[in-house]
Short mmCIF file of C-alpha atoms and ligand atoms in Angstrom, two decimals:
data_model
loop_
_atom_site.label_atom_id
_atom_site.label_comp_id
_atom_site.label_asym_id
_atom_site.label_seq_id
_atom_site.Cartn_x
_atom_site.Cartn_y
_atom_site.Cartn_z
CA UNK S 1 6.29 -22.56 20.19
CA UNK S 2 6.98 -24.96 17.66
CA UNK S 3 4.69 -27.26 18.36
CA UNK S 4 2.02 -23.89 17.73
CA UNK S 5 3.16 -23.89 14.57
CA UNK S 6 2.92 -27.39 13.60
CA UNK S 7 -0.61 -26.93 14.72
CA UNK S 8 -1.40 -23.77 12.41
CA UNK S 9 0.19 -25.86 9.48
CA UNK S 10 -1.83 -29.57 9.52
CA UNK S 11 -4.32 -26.44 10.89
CA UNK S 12 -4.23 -25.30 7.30
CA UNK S 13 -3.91 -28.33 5.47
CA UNK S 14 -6.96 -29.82 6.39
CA UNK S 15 -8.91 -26.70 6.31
CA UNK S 16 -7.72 -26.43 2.32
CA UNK S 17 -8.24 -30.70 2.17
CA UNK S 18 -11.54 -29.77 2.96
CA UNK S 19 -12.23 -26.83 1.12
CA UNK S 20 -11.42 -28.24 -2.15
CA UNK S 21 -12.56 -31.60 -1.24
CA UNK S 22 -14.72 -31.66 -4.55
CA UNK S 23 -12.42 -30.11 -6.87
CA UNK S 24 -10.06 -31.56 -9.32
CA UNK S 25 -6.82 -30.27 -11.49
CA UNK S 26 -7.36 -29.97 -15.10
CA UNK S 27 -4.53 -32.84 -15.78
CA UNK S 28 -6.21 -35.53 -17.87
CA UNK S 29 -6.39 -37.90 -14.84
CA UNK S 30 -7.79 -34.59 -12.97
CA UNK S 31 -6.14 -34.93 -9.81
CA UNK S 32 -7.27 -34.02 -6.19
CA UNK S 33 -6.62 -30.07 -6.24
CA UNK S 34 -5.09 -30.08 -2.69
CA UNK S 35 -2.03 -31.93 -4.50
CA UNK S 36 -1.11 -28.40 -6.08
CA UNK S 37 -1.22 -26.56 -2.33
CA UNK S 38 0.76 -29.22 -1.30
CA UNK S 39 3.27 -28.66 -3.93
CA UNK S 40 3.94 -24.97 -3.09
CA UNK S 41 4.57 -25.57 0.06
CA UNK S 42 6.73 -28.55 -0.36
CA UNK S 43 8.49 -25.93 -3.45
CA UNK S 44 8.94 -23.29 -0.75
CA UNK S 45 10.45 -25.32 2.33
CA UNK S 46 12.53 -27.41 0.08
CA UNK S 47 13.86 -25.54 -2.86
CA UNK S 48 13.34 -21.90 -1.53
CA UNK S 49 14.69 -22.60 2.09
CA UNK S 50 11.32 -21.06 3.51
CA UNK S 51 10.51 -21.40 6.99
CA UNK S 52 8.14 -18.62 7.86
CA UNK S 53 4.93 -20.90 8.50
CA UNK S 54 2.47 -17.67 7.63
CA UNK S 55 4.24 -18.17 4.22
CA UNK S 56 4.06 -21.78 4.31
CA UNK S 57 0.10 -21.36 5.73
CA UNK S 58 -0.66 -19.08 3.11
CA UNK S 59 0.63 -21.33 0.04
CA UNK S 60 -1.14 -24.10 1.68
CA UNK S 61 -4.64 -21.78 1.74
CA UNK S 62 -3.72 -19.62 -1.39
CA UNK S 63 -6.29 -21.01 -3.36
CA UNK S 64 -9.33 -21.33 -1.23
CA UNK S 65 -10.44 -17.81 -1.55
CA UNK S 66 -10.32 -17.41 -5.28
CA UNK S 67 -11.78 -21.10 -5.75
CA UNK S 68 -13.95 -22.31 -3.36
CA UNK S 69 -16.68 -19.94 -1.01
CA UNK S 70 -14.04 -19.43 1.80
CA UNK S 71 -14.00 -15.72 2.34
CA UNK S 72 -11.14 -13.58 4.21
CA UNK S 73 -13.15 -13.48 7.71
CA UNK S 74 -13.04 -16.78 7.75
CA UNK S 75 -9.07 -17.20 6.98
CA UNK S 76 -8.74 -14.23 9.87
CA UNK S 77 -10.69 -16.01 12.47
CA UNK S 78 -8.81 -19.11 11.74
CA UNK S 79 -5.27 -18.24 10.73
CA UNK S 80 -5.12 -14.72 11.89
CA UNK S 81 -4.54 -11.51 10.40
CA UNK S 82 -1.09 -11.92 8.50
CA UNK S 83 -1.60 -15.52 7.05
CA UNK S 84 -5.16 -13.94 5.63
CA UNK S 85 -3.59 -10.92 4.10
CA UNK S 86 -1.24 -12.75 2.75
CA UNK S 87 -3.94 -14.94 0.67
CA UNK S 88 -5.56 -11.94 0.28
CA UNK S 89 -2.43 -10.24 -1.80
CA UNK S 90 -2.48 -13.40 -3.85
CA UNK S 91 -6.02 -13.86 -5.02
CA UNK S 92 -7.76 -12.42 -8.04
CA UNK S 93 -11.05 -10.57 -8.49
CA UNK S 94 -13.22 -13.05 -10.22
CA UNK S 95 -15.45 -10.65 -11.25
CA UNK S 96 -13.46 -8.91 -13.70
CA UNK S 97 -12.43 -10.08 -17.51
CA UNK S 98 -9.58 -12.71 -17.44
CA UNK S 99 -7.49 -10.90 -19.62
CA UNK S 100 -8.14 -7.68 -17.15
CA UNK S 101 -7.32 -10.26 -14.49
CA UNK S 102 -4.12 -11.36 -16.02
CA UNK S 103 -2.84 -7.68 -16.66
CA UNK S 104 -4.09 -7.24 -13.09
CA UNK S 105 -2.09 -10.34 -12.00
CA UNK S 106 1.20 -8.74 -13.02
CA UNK S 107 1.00 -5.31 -12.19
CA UNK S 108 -0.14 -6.62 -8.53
CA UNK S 109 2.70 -9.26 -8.44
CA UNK S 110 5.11 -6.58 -8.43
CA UNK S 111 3.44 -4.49 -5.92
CA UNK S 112 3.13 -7.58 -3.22
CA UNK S 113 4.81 -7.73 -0.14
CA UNK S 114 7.67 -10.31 -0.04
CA UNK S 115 5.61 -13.02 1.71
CA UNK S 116 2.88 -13.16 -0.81
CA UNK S 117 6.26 -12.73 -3.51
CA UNK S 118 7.01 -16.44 -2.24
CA UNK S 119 3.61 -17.57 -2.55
CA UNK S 120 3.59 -16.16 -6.23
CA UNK S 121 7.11 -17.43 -7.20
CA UNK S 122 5.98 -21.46 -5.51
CA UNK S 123 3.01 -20.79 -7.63
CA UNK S 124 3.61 -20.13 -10.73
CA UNK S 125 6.79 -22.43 -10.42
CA UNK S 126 3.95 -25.39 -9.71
CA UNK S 127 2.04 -24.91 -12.47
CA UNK S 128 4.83 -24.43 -15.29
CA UNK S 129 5.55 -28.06 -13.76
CA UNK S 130 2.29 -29.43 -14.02
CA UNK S 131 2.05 -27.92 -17.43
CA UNK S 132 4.97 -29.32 -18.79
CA UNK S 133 4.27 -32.90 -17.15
CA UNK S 134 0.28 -32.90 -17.23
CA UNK S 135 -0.96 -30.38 -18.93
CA UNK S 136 -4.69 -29.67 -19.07
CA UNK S 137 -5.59 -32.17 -21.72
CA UNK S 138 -7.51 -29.72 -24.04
CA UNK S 139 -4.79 -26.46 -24.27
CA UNK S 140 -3.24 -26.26 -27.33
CA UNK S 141 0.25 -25.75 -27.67
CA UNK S 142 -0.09 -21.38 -28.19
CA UNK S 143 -2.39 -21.35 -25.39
CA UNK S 144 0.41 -23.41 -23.25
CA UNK S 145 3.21 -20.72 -25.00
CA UNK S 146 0.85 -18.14 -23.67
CA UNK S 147 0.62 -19.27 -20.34
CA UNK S 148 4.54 -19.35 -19.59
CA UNK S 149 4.84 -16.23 -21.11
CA UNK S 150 2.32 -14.29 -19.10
CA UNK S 151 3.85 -16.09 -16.27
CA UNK S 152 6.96 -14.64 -16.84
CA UNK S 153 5.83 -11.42 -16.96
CA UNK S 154 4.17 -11.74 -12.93
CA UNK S 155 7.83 -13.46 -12.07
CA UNK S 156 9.62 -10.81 -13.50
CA UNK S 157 8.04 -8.30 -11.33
CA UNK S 158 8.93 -10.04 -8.02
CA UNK S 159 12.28 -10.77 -9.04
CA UNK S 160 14.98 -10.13 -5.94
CA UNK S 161 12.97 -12.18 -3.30
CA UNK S 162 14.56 -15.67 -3.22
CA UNK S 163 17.31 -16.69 -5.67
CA UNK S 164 16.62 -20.12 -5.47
CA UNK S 165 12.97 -20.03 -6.54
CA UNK S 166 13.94 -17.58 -9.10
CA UNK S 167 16.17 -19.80 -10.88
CA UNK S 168 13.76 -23.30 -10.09
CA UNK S 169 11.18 -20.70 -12.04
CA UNK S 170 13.78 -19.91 -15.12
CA UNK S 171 14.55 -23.66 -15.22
CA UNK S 172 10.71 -24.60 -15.27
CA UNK S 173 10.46 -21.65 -17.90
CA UNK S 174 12.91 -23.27 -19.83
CA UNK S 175 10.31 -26.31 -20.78
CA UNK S 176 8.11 -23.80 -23.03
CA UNK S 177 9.57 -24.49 -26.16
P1 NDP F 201 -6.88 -20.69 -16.95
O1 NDP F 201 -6.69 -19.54 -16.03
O2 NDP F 201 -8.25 -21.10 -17.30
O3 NDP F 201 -6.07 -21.94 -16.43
C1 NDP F 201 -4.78 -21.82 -15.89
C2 NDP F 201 -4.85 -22.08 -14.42
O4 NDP F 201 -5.39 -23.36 -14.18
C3 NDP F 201 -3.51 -22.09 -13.75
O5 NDP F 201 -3.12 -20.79 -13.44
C4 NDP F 201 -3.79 -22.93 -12.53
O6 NDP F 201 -4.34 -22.00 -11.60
C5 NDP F 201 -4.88 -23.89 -12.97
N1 NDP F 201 -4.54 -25.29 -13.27
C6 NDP F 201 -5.31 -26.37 -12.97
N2 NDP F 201 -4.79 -27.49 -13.43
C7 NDP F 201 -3.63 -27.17 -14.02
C8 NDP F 201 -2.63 -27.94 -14.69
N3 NDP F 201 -2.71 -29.27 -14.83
N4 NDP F 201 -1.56 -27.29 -15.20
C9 NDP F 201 -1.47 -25.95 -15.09
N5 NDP F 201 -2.39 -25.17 -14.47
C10 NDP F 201 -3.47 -25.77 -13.93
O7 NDP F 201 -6.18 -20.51 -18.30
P2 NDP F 201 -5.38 -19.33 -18.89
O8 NDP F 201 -4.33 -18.88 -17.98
O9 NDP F 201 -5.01 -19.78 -20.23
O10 NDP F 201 -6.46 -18.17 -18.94
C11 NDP F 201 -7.32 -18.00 -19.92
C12 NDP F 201 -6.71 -17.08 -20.93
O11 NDP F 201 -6.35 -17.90 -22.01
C13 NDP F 201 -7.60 -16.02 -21.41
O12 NDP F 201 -6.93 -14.77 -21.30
C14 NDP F 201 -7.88 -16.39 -22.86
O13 NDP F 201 -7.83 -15.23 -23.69
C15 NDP F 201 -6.77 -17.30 -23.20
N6 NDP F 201 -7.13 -18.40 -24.06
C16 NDP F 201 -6.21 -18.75 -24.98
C17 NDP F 201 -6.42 -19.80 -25.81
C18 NDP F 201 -5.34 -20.13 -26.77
O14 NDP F 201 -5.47 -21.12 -27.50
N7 NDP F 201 -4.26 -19.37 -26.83
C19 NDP F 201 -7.65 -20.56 -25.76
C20 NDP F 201 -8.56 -20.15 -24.71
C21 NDP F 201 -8.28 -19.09 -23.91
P3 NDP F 201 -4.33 -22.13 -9.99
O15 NDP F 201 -2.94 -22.11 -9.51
O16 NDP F 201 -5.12 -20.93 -9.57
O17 NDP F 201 -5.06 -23.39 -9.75
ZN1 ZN F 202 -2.41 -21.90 -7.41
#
């Protein structure tokens, strides 16, 4: 049982390793994207006491949908049903305007089901980190203001899911200046 598990996890991490093999962060040393997967699950497990593995699968696979050509079928005949509905909950329609998106973003956070909650909380607690530590090297500061600010808006939507990640959000919130 466990062992099954451990599978579907280093399962997941290399499918995402490979799926963004050729994709970087927009830190000024543009890191290898997988490092920012990583981090929500590491955030979840550690700080958020999460050990559901189709939570821990989907934060690992969160972004291959949205970035790269992966499409749900593929999650599903991989990872199953839940784990791809889960990544499903949490990825955007890149076809619409981003400020549609972003009003989309919020409205949808709060809708979620408490698994893909998780995923959102890790996530946006990941990048208010990397933002305050290695920020995309052309954002002004407004457009960084902006960002924790809309942030805050999808967090305070899912709020009641997991205390912990809550406040390890309001403490990464509290870097906006
Ligand atoms: P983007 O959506 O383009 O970038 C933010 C996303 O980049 C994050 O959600 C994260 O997404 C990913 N990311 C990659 N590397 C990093 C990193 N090092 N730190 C943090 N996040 C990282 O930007 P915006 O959210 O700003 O969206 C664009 C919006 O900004 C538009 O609505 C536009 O109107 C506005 N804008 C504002 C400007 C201003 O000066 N105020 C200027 C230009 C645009 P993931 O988790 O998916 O990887
Ligand atoms: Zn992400």
């Amino acid at each position: 049982h466990s062992f099954g598990e451990a599978r579907r996890l280093i399962h997941a991490l290399a499918f995402a390793a490979h799926k963004h093999r050729d994709q970087r962060r927009k830190d000024k040393d543009a890191s290898p994207y997988i490092n920012h997967p990583i981090a929500l699950a590491h955030i979840l497990i550690s700080e958020g006491g999460v050990s559901d593995a189709v939570v821990l699968c989907a934060a690992i696979l969160h972004d291959t949908i949205e970035d790269t050509k992966t499409t749900y079928a593929e999650l599903k005949s991989n990872f199953g049903t839940e784990i791809a509905d889960v990544v499903m909950e949490v990825t955007d329609d890149k076809s619409l305007e981003k400020a549609e998106r972003k009003k989309l973003q919020i409205a949808h956070a709060a809708k979620a089901s408490p698994r893909a909650k998780l995923v959102k909380l890790a996530d946006k607690i990941a990048n208010l980190r990397d933002l305050a530590s290695t920020p995309p090297h052309d954002w002004s500061i407004e457009r960084r203001r902006d960002y924790f600010d809309w942030a805050k808006q999808v967090i305070d939507g899912v709020r009641g899911t997991n205390p912990q990640l809550e406040a390890a959000f309001d403490k990464a919130y509290a870097a906006r200046g």
